[in-house]
Short mmCIF file of C-alpha atoms in Angstrom, two decimals:
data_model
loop_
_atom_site.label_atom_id
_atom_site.label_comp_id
_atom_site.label_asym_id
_atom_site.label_seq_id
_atom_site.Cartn_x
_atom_site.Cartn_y
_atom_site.Cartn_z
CA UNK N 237 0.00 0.00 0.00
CA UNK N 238 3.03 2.36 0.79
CA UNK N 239 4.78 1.42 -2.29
CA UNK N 240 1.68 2.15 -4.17
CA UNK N 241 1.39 5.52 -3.03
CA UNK N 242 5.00 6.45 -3.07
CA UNK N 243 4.33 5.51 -6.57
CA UNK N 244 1.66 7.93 -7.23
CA UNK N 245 3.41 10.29 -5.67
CA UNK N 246 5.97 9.74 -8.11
CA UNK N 247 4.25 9.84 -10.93
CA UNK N 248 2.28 13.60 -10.01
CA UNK N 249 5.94 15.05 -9.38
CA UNK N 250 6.49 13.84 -12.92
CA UNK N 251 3.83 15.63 -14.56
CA UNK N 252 3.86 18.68 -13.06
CA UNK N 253 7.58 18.66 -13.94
CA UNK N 254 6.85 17.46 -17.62
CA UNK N 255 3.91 20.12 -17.38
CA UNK N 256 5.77 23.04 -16.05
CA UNK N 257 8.94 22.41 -18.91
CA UNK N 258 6.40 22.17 -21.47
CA UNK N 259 4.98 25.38 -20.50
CA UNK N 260 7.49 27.53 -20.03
CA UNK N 261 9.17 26.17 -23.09
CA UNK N 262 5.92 26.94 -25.19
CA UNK N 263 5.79 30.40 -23.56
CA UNK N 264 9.42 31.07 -24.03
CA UNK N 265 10.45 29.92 -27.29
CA UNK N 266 7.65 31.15 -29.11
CA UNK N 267 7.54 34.71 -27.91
CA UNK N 268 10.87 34.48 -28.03
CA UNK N 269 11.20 33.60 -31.56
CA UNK N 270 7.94 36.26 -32.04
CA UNK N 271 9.54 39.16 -30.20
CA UNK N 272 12.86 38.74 -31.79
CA UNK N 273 11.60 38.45 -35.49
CA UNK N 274 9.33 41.75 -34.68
CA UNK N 275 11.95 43.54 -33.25
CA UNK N 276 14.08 42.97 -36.37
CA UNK N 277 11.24 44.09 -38.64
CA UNK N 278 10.95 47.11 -36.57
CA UNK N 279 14.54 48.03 -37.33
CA UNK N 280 14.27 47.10 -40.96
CA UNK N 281 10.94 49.08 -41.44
CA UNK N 282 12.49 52.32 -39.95
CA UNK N 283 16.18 51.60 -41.92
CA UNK N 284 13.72 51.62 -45.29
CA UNK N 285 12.18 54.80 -44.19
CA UNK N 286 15.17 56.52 -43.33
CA UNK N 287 16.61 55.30 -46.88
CA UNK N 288 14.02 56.86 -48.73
CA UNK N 289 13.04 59.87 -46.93
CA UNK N 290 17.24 60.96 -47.22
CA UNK N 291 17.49 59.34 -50.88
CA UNK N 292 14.56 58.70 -53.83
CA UNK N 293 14.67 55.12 -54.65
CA UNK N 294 16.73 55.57 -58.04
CA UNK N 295 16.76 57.61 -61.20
CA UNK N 296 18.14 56.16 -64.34
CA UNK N 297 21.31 57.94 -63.73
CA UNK N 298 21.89 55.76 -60.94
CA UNK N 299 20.51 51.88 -62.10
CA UNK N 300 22.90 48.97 -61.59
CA UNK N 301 25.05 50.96 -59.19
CA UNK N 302 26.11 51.19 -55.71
CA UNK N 303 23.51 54.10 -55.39
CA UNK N 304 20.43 51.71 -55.60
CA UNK N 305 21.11 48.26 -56.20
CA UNK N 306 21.89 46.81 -52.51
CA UNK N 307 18.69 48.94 -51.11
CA UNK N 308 16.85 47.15 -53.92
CA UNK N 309 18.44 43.46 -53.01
CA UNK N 310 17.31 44.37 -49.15
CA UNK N 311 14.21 45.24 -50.47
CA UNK N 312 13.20 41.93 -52.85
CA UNK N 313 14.52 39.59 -49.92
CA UNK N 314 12.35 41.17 -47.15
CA UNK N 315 9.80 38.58 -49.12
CA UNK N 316 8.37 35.29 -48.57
CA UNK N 317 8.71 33.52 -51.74
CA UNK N 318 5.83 30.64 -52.41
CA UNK N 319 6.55 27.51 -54.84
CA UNK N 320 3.67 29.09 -57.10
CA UNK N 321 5.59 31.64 -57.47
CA UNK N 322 4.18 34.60 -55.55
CA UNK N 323 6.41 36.49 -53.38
CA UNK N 324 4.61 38.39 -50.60
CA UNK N 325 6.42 41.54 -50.24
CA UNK N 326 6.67 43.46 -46.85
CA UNK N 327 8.29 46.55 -48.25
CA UNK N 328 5.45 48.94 -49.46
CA UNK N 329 7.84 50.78 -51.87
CA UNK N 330 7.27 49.41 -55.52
CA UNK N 331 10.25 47.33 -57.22
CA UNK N 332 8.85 46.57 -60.80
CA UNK N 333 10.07 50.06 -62.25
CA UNK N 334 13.47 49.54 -60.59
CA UNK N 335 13.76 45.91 -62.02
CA UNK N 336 12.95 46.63 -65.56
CA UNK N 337 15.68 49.25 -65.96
CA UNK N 338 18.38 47.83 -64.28
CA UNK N 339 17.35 44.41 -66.13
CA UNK N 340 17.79 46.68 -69.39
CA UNK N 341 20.88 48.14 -68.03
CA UNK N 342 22.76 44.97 -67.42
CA UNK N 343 21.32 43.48 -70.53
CA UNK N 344 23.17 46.61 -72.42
CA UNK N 345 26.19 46.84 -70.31
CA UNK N 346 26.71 43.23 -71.43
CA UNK N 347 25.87 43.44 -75.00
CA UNK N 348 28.24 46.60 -75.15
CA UNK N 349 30.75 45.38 -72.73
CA UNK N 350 31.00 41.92 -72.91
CA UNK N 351 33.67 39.75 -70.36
CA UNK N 352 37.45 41.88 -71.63
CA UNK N 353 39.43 41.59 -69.14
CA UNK N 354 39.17 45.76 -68.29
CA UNK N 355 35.82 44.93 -67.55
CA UNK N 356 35.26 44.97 -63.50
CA UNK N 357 32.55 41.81 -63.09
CA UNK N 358 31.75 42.54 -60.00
CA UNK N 359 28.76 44.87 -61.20
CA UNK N 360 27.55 42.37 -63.09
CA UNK N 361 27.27 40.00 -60.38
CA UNK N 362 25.93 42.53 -58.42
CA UNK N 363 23.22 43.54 -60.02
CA UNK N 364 22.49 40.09 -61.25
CA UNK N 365 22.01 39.23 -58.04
CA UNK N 366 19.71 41.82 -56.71
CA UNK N 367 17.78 41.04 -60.27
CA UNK N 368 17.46 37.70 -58.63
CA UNK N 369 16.30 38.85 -55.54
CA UNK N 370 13.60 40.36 -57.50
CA UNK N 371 12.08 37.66 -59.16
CA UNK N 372 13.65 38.10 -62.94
CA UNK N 373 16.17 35.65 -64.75
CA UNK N 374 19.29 37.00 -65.97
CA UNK N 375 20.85 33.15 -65.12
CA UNK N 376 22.30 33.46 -69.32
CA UNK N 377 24.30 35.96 -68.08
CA UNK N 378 25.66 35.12 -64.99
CA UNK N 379 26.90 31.88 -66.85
CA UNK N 380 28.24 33.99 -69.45
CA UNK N 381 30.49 35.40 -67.21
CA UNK N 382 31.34 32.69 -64.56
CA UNK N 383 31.30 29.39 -66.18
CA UNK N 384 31.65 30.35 -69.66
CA UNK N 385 34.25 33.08 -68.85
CA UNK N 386 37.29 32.91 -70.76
CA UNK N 387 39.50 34.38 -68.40
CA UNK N 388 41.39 32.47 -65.82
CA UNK N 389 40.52 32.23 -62.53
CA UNK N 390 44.04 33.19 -61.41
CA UNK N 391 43.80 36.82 -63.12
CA UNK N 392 40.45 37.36 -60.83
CA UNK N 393 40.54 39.22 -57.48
CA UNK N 394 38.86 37.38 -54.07
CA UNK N 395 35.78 39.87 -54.43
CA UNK N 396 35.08 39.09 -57.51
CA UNK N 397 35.71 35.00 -57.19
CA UNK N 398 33.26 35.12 -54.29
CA UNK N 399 30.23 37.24 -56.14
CA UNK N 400 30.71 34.86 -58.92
CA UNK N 401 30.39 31.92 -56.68
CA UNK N 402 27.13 33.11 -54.69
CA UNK N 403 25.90 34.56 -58.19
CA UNK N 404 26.55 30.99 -59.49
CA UNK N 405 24.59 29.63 -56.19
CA UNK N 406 21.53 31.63 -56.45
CA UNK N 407 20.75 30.53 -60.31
CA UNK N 408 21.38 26.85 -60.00
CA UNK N 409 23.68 27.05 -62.92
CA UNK N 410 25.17 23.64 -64.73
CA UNK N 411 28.78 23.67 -66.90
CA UNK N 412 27.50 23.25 -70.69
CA UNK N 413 29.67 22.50 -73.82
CA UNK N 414 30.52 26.09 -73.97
CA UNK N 415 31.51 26.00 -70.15
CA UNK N 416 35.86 26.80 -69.29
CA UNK N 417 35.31 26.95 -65.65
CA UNK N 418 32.89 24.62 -63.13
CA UNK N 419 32.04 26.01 -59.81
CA UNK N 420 34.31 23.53 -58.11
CA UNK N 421 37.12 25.74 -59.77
CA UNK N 422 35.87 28.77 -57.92
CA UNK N 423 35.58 26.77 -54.90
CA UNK N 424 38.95 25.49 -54.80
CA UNK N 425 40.33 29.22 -56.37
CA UNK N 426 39.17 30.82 -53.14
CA UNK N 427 40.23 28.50 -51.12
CA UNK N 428 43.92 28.61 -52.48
CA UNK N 429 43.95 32.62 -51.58
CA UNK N 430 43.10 31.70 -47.59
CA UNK N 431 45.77 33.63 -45.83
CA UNK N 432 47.79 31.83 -42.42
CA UNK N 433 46.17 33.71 -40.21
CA UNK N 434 42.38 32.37 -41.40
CA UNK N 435 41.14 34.51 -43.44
CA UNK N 436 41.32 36.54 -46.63
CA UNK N 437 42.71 40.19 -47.83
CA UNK N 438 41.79 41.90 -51.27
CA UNK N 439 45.97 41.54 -51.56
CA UNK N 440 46.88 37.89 -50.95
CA UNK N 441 50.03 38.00 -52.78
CA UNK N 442 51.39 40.28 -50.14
CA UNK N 443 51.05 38.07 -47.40
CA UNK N 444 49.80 40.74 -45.02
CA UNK N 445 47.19 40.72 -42.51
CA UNK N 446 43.40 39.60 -43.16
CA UNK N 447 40.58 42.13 -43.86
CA UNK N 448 37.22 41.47 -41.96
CA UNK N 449 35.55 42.64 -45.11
CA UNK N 450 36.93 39.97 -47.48
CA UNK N 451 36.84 37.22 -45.04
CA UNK N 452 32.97 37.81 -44.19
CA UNK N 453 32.31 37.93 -48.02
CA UNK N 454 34.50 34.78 -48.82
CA UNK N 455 32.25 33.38 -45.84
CA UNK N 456 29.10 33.99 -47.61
CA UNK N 457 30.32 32.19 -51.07
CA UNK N 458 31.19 28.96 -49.19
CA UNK N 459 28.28 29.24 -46.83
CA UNK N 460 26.71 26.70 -49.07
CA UNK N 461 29.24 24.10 -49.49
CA UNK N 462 30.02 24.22 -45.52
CA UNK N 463 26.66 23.72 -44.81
CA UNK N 464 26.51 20.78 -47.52
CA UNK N 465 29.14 19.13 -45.69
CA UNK N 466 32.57 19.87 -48.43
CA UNK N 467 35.65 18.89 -46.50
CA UNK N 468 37.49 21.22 -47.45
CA UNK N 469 35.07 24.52 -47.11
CA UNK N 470 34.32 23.29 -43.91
CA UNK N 471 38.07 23.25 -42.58
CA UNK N 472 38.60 26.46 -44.53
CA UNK N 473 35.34 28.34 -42.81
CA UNK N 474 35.88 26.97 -39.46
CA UNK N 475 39.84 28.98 -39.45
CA UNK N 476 37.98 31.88 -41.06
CA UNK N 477 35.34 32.02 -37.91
CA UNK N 478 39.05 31.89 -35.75
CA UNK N 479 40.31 34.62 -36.57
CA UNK N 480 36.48 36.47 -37.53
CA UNK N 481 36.27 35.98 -33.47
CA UNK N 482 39.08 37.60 -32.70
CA UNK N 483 38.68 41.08 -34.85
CA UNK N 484 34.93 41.42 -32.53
CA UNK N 485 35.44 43.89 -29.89
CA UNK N 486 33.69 43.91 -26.30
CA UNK N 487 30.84 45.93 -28.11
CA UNK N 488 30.17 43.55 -30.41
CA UNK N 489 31.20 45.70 -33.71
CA UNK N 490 33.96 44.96 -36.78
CA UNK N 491 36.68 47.04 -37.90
CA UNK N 492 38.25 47.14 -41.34
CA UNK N 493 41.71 48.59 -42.29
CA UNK N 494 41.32 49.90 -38.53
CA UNK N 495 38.53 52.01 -38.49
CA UNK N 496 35.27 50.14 -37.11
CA UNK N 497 32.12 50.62 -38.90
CA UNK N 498 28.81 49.81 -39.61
CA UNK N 499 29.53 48.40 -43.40
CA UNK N 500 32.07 45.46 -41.66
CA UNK N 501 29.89 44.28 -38.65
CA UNK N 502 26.60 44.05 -41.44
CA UNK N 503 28.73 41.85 -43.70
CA UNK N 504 29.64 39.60 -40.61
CA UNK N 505 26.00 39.28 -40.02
CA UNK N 506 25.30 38.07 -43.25
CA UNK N 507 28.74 35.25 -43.42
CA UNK N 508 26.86 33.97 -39.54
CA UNK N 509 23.17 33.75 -41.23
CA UNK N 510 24.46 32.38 -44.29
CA UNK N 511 26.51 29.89 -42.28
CA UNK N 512 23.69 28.61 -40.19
CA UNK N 513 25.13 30.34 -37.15
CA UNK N 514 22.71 31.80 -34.59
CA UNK N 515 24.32 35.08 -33.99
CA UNK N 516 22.48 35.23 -31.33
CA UNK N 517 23.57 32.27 -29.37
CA UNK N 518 27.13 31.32 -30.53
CA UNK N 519 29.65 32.36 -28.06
CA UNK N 520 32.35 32.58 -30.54
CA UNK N 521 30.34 36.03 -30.98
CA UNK N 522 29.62 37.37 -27.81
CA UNK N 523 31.81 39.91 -26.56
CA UNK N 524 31.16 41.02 -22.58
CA UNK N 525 27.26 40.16 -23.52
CA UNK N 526 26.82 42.02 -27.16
CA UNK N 527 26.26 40.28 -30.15
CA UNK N 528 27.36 41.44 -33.77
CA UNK N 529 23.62 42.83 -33.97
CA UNK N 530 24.35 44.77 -30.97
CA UNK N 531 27.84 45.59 -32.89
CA UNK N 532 25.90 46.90 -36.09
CA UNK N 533 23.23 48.96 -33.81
CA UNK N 534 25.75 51.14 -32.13
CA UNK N 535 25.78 52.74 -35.73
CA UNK N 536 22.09 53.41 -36.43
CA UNK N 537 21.07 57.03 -36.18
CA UNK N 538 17.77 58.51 -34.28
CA UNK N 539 15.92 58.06 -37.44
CA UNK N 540 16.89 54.59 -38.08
CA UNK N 541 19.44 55.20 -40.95
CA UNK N 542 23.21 54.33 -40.26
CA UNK N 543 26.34 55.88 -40.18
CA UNK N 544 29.05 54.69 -41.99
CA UNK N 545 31.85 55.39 -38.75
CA UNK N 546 32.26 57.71 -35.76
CA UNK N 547 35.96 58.25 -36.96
CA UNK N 548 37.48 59.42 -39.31
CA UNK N 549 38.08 57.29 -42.63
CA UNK N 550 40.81 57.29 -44.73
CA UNK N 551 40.01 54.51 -46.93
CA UNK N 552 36.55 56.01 -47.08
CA UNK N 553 36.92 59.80 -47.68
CA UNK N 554 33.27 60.50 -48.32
CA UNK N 555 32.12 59.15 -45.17
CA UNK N 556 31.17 61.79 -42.62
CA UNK N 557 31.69 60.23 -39.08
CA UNK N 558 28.64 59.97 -37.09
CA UNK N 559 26.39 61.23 -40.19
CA UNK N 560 24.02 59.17 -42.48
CA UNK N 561 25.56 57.47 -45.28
CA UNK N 562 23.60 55.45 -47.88
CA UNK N 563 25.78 52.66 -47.98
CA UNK N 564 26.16 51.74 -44.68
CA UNK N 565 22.56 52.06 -44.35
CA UNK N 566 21.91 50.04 -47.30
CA UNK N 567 24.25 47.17 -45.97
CA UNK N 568 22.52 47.47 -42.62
CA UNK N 569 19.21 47.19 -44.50
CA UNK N 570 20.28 43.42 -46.18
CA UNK N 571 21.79 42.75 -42.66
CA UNK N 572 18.75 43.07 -40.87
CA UNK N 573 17.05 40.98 -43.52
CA UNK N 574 19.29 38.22 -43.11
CA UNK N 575 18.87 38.45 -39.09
CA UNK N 576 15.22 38.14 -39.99
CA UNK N 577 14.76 35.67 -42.85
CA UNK N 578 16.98 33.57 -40.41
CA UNK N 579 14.46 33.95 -37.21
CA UNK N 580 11.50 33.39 -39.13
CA UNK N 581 13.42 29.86 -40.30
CA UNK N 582 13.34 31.20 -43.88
CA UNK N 583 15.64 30.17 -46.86
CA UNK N 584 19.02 32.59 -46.05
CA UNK N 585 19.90 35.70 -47.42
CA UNK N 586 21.31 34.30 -50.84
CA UNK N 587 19.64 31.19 -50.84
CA UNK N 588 16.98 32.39 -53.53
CA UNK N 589 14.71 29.11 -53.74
CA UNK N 590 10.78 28.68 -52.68
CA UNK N 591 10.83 29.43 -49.20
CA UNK N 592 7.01 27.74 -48.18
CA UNK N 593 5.43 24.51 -50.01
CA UNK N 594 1.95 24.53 -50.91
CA UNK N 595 1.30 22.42 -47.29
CA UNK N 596 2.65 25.00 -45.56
CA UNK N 597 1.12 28.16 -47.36
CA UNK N 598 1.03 29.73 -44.02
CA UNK N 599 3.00 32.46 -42.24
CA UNK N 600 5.41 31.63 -39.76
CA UNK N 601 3.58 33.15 -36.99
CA UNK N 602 0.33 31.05 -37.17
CA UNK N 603 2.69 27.66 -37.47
CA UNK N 604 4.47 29.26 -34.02
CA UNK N 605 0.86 29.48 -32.63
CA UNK N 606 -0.48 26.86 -33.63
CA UNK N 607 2.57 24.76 -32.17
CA UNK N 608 1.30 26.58 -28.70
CA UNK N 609 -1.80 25.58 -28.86
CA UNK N 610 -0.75 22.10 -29.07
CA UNK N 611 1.36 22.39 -26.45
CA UNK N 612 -0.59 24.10 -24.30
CA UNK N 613 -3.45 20.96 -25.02
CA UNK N 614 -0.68 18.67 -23.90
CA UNK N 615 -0.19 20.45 -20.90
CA UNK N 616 -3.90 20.28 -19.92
CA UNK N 617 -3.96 16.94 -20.29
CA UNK N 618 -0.77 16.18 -18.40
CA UNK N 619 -2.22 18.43 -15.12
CA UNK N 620 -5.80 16.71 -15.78
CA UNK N 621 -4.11 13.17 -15.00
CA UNK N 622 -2.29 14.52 -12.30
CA UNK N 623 -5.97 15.70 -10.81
CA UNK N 624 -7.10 12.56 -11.31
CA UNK N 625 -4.18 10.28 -9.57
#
């Protein structure tokens, strides 16, 4: 009879531990996960505003340039896109306009330009990818110039090796009988210019010091491949995190070429979401209790635009320190979106594929409630049995 109750006794401790976990885990994570993705929407909707009441979108003077193009890639990834194609937008400032000319534009710059070597790829990948990011298909090309590229690999700079690579990534591109180069080449290309000390400089040959920059960016083309398991990104990323770890100071922030800014911490944000890594949970990037988002938010301004630095920049003349500057604020913009997209459990910044199935044509919020409710029915019935013991 003693045993027997001792037993019972047992078992109600039991489920009103079970009960109270399953709670407070329900509670938590949820309006945890809720809180944090609003917040970050918060700071993206005011960064969007600032944008555009300091800048209009774009004139044609400005399409397929630094002026434009990265506030129009944050832009078409603050999106949910759907496997019938629909893309629900959360930006309220129109992209169609934008796309058609700077489609036009790179369509002209290539037939005019072509791939000579004088010609700097870089704003072709660039724009190709925020095309991409806006639903349209330039994929011919992107191939054109990666895969189909006559120019060696050698004669190309880290930069634009890595912007090939994630252009390559977001288009799904296969080698054809035209094809010189196969994305393994660029994989194993960057690799080969992967400095002793971890990471990467935009001068390899000189065997100096690593630039945050370039390492975060180098990050972000072999995001995919480390996640997929490649041996040798993954030994080549995890150094790269080594030595990203040691450039974070105690407030969380990035410097490049010595001056800490806004521009380096966002593109550190974007190698840790396009990594996998929860920047919000990985010690490796916690400095005295900031995170890089805390890093990046020291340089937002009262109306939610950024600066670029609060000191002087010599390697960035036309920054005013502790004043709005577009591109920091546009890099801050795609930033936040990757913080987001990766909170939400979305596809990552670059990763460009359906993001929600037809099953789960749903936003993430009701699937996080709807998970409550369940739990919170599996409490109940936990408690319920404990009543009746």
């Amino acid at each position: 009879m003693i045993t027997r109750v001792f037993s019972k006794r047992i078992l109600k401790a039991g489920c009103v531990f079970l009960g109270t976990v399953l709670l407070f885990c329900c509670v938590f994570s949820v309006s945890y996960a809720q809180n944090n993705s609003s917040q970050l929407q918060d700071y993206i909707n005011s960064t969007l505003d600032a944008r555009f009441s300091h800048t209009d979108f774009f004139d044609e003077s400005e399409v397929g340039s630094t002026m434009c193009d990265w506030i129009a890639f944050a832009m078409g990834r603050y999106a949910i896109v759907y496997n019938d194609g629909k893309r629900e937008v959360f930006c309220s400032v129109q992209t169609d306009e934008y796309a058609d000319a700077a489609e036009k534009y790179l369509r002209d710059f290539y037939e005019t330009s072509g791939v000579k070597t004088s010609v700097k790829l870089t704003e072709y990948f660039r724009t190709a990818i925020t095309l991409t990011a806006l639903g349209r298909d330039v994929s011919d090309i992107i191939k054109a110039v990666t895969l189909n590229n006559p120019v060696s690999l050698s004669r190309l700079a880290v930069m634009t090796l890595s912007y090939a690579l994630i252009a390559l990534e977001i288009s799904d591109i296969k080698p054809d009988e035209g094809s010189v180069h196969t994305e393994q080449e660029f994989i194993d290309r960057l690799i080969s210019l992967q400095l002793d000390d971890g990471g990467w400089s935009l001068t390899p040959l000189l065997a100096g010091s690593s630039d945050v920059d370039v390492t975060a960016i180098t990050l972000q083309a072999l995001a995919p491949f480390f996640r997929a398991g490649n041996k040798d990104a993954v030994s080549a990323v995890d150094k790269a995190l080594v030595f990203l770890s040691s450039r974070q100071r105690s407030s969380g922030d990035f410097a490049s070429y010595g001056v800490f800014n806004a521009e380096s911490t966002s593109q550190v944000l974007v190698a840790l979401t396009e990594l996998g890594i929860n920047f919000y949970s990985d010690e490796r990037f916690i400095k005295d209790g900031n995170t890089v988002l805390d890093g990046l938010l020291l340089y937002r301004l009262s109306d939610g635009s950024f600066t670029h630095a609060f000191t002087k920049d010599d390697q960035n003349a036309s920054a005013v320190p502790g004043a709005y500057n577009y591109l920091a604020t546009d890099q801050a913009a795609y930033a936040l979106v990757s913080c987001w997209r990766q909170q939400t459990e979305l596809n990552s910044l670059y990763n460009m594929r359906v993001d929600v199935s037809d099953f789960a044509d749903v936003d993430i919020v009701s699937v996080l409630s709807s998970l409550r409710e369940l739990l919170f029915r599996l409490v109940y019935i936990l408690f319920s049995e404990f009543i009746t013991l």
